[in-house]
Tab-separated table of C-alpha atoms and ligand atoms in Angstrom:
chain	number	residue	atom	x	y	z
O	37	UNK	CA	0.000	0.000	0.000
O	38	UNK	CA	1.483	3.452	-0.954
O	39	UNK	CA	1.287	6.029	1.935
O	40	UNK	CA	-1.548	8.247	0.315
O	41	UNK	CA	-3.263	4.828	0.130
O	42	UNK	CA	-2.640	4.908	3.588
O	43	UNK	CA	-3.764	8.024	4.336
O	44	UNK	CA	-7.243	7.818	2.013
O	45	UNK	CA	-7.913	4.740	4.368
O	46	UNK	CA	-7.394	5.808	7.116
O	47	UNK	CA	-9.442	8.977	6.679
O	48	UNK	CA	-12.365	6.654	4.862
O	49	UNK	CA	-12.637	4.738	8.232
O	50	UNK	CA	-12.255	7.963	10.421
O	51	UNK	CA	-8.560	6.765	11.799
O	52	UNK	CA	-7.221	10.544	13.051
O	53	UNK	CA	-3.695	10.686	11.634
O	54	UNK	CA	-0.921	12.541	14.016
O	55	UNK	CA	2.512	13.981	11.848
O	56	UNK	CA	5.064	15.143	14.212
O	57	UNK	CA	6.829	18.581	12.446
O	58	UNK	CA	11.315	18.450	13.000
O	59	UNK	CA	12.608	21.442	11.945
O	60	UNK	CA	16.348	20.564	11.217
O	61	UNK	CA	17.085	23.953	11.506
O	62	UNK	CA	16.230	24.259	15.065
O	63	UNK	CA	16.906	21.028	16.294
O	64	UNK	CA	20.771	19.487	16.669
O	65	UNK	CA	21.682	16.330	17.624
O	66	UNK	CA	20.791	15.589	21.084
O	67	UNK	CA	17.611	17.251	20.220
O	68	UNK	CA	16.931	15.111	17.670
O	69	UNK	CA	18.257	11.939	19.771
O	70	UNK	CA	15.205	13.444	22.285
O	71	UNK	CA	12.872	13.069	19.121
O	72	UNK	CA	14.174	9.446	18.386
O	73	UNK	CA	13.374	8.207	22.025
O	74	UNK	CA	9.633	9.959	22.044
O	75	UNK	CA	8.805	8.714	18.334
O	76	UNK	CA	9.933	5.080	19.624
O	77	UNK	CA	7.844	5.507	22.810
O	78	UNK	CA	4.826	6.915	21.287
O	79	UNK	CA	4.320	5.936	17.114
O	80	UNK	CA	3.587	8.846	15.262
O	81	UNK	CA	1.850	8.057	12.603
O	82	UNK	CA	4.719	10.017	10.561
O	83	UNK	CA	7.415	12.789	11.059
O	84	UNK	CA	7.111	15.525	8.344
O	85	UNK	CA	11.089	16.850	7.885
O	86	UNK	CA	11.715	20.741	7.252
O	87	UNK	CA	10.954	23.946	7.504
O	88	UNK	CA	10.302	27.359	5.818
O	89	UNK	CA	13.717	28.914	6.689
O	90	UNK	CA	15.738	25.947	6.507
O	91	UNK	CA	19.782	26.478	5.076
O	92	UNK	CA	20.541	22.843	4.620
O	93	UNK	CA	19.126	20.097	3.363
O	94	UNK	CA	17.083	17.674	5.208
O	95	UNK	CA	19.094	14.549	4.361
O	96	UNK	CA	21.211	14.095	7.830
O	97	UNK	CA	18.195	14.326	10.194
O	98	UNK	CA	16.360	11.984	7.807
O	99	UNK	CA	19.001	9.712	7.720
O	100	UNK	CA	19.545	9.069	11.688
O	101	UNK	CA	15.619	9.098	11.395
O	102	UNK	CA	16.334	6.202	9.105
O	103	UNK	CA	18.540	4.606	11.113
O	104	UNK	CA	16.975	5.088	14.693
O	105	UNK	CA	13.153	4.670	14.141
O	106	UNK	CA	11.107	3.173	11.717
O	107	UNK	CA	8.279	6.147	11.638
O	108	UNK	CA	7.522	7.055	7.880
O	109	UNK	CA	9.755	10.204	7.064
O	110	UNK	CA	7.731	12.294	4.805
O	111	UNK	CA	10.024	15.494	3.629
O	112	UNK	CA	8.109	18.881	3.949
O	113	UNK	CA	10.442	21.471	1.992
O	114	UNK	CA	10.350	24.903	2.146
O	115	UNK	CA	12.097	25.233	-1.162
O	116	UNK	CA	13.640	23.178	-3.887
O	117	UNK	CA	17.064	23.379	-2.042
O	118	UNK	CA	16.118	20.990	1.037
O	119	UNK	CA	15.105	18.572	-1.236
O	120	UNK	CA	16.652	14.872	0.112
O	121	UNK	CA	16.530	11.768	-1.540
O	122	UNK	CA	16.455	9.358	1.312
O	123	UNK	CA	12.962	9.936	2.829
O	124	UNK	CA	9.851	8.068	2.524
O	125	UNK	CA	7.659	10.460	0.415
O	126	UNK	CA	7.433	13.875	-0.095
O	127	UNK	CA	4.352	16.988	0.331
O	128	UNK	CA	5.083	18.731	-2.505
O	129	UNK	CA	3.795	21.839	-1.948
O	130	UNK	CA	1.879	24.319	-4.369
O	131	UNK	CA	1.211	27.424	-2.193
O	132	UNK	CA	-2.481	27.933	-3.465
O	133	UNK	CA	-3.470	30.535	-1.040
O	134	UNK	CA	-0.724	32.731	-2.561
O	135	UNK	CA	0.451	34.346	-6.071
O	136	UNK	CA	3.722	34.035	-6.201
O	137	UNK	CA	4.803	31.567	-8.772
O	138	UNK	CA	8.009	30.677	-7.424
O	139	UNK	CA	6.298	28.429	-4.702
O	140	UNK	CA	2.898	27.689	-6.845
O	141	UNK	CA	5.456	26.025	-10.008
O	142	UNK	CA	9.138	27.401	-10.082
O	143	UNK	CA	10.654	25.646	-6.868
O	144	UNK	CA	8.985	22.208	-8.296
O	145	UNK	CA	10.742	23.117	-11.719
O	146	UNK	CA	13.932	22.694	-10.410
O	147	UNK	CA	13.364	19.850	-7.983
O	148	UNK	CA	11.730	17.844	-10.709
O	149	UNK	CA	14.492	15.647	-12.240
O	150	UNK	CA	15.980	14.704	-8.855
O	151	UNK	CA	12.536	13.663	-7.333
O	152	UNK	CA	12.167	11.723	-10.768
O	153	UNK	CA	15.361	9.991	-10.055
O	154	UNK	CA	14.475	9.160	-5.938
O	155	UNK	CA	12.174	6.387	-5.212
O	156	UNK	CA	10.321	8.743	-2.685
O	157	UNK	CA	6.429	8.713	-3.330
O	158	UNK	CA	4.928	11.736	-4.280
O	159	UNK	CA	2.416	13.330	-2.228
O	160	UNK	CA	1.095	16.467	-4.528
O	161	UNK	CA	-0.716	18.749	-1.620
O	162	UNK	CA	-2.442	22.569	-1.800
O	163	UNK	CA	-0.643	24.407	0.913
O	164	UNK	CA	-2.944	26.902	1.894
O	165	UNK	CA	-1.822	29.534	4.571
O	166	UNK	CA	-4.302	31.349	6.755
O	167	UNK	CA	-3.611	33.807	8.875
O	168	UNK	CA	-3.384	32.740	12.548
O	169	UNK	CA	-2.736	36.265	14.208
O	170	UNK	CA	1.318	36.880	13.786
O	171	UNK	CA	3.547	36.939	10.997
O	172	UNK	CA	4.369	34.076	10.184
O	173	UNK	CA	8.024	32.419	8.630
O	174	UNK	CA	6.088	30.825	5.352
O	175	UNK	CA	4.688	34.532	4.882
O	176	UNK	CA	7.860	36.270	5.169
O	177	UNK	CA	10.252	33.772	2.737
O	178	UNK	CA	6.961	33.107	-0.027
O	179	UNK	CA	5.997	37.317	0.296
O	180	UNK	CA	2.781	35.649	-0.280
O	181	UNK	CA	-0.057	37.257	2.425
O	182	UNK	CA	-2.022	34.461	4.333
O	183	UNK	CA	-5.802	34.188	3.477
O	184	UNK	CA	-7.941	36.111	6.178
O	185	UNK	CA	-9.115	33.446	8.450
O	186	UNK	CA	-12.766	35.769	8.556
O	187	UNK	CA	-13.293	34.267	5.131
O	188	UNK	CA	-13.999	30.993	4.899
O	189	UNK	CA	-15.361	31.148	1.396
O	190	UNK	CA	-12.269	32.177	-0.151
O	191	UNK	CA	-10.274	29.607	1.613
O	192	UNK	CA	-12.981	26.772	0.834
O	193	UNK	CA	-12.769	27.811	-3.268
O	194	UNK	CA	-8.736	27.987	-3.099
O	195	UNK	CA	-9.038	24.279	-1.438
O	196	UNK	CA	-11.779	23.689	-4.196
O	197	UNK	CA	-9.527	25.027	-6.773
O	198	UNK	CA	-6.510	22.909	-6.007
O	199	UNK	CA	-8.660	19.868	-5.795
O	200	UNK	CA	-9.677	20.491	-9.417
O	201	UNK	CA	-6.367	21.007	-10.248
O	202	UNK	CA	-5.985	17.255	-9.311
O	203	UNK	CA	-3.943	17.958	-5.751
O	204	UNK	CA	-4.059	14.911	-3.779
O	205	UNK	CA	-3.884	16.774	0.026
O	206	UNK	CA	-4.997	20.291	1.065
O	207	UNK	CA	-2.749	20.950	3.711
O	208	UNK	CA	-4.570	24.114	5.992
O	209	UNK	CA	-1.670	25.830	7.513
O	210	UNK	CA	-1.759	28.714	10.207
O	211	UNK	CA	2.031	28.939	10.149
O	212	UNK	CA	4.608	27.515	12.672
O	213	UNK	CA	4.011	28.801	16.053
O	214	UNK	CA	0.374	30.682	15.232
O	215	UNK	CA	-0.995	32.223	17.877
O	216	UNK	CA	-4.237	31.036	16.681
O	217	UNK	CA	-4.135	27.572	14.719
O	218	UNK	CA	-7.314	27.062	12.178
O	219	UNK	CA	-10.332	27.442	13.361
O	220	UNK	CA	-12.923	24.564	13.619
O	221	UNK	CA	-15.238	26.869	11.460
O	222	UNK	CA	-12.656	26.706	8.663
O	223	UNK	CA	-11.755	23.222	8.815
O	224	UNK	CA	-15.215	22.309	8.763
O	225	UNK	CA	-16.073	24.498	6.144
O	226	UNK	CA	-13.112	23.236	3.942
O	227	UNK	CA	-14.134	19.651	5.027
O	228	UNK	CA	-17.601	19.956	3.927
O	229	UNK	CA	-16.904	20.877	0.050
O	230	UNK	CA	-13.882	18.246	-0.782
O	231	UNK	CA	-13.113	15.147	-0.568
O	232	UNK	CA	-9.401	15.203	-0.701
O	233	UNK	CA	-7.697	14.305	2.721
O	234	UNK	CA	-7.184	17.246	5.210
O	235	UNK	CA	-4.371	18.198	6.636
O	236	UNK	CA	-4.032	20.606	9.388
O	237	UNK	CA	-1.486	22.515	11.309
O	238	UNK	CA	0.690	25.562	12.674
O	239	UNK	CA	-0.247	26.754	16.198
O	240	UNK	CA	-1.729	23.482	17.993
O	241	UNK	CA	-0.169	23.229	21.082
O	242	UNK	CA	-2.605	20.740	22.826
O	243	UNK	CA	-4.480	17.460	22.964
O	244	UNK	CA	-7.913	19.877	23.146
O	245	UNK	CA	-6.951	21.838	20.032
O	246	UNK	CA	-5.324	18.662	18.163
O	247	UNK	CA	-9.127	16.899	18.750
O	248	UNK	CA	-10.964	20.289	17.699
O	249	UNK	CA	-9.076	20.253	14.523
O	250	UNK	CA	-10.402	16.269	14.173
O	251	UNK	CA	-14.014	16.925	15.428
O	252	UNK	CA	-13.808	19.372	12.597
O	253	UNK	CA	-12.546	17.314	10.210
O	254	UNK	CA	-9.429	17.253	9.469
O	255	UNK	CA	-7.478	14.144	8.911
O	256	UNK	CA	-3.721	14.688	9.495
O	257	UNK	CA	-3.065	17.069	12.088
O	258	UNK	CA	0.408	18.460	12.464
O	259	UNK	CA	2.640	19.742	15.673
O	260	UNK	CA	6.268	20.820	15.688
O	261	UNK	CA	6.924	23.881	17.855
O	262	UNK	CA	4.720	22.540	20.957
O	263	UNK	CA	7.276	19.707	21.356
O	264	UNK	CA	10.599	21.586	20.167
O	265	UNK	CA	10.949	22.159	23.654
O	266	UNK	CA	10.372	18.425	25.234
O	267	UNK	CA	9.519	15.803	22.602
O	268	UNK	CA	8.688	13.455	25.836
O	269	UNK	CA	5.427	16.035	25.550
O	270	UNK	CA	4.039	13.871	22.673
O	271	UNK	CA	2.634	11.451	25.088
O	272	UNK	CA	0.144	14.308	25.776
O	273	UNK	CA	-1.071	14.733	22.125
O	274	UNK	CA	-0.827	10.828	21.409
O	275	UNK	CA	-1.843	9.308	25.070
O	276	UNK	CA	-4.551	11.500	26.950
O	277	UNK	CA	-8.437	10.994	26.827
U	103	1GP	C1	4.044	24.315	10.510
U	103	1GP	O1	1.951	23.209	10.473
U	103	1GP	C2	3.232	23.155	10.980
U	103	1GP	O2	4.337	24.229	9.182
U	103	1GP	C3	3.316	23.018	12.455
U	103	1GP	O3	3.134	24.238	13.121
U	103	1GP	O4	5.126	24.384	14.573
U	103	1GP	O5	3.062	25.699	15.112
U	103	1GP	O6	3.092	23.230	15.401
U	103	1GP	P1	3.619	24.404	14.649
């Protein structure tokens, strides 16, 4: 089974889906031995690798990934220059919500032959940024402006749109450490017009917000910056009822 065959199931039989966001750029190796011990206590259903600001490529933190866990490594690239050839599968990411064809086409343009040559499955996903009440680092590096998260129309036809486009994953972002993360309104609004899995994240820094964003309807939910700080703290998000 490929992973979005994974993921389509899943979300057909209501299975909530939990992505754990490293940031390579933050995180150095005993951090990232912290990461290996939590992701062996707790399963993660995947760890997403990257980052909007990242310098280097992802390919050493995938690798000890690799070595130390066996947690699908999906690569989440900011731009075609942390593109690694050793994980899992990749989001590649068309920022819809913005107009700046650099991250909708011209990053993918250059990444294309390598990902052509890696055996990593492709996971083509509508990255749609919403505002979530502070600048955020995807903002700032795209100079694309979020979608107001007042109107849930536009959002639902730029989810809409990518869907026609034949996007496999709308990924609802309120950018890495949002002080608001999308609200249930949006999700739910979003979740009521497509079909396409959901993913959600930036900003969720509980169990209570992670099972809003899942009452609401989203199928992947994403954390990195709540557990930058103490990866142990994934026990809250993956054992608590
Ligand atoms: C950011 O959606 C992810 O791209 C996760 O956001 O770091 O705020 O959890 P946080």
């Amino acid at each position: 089974m490929t992973y979005y065959q994974h993921i389509l199931k899943s979300a057909r039989e209501k299975h909530k889906l939990f992505a754990v966001l490293i940031d390579p750029e933050k995180c150095d190796s005993q951090k990232l031995q912290q990461y290996v011990v939590a992701i062996n206590a707790y399963h993660p259903d995947f760890v997403f690798v990257g980052g909007s600001q990242m310098r280097h490529s992802a390919a050493d933190v995938v690798a000890t990934l690799r070595n130390k866990t066996n947690v699908p490594i999906v690569l989440f690239p900011g731009n075609a220059s942390q593109f690694a050839d050793n994980a899992d599968a990749i989001l590649l990411l068309s920022l819809i919500s913005g107009r700046n064809a650099e991250f909708l086409i011209g990053q993918h343009v250059q990444a294309a032959k390598a990902l052509k040559a890696s055996s990593m499955e492709i996971l083509p996903t509508g990255y749609i940024l919403i505002d979530g009440g502070c600048e955020c680092a995807t903002a700032k590096v795209s100079h694309t402006e979020p979608l107001s998260a007042t109107n849930p129309d536009l959002i639902v036809s730029t989810a809409l749109a990518g869907v026609q486009l034949g996007l496999q994953l709308i990924y609802l972002e309120a950018g890495s450490g949002a002080e608001c993360p999308v609200s249930k309104d949006v999700i739910a609004a979003v979740r009521n017009e497509i079909a396409v899995p959901l993913i959600v994240g930036g900003g969720i820094k509980s169990h209570s917000e992670m099972r809003a964003a899942y009452e609401a309807g989203a199928d992947i939910v994403v954390v990195g910056n709540a557990l930058e700080d103490n990866p142990e703290k994934l026990a809250e998000f993956l054992f608590y009822d």
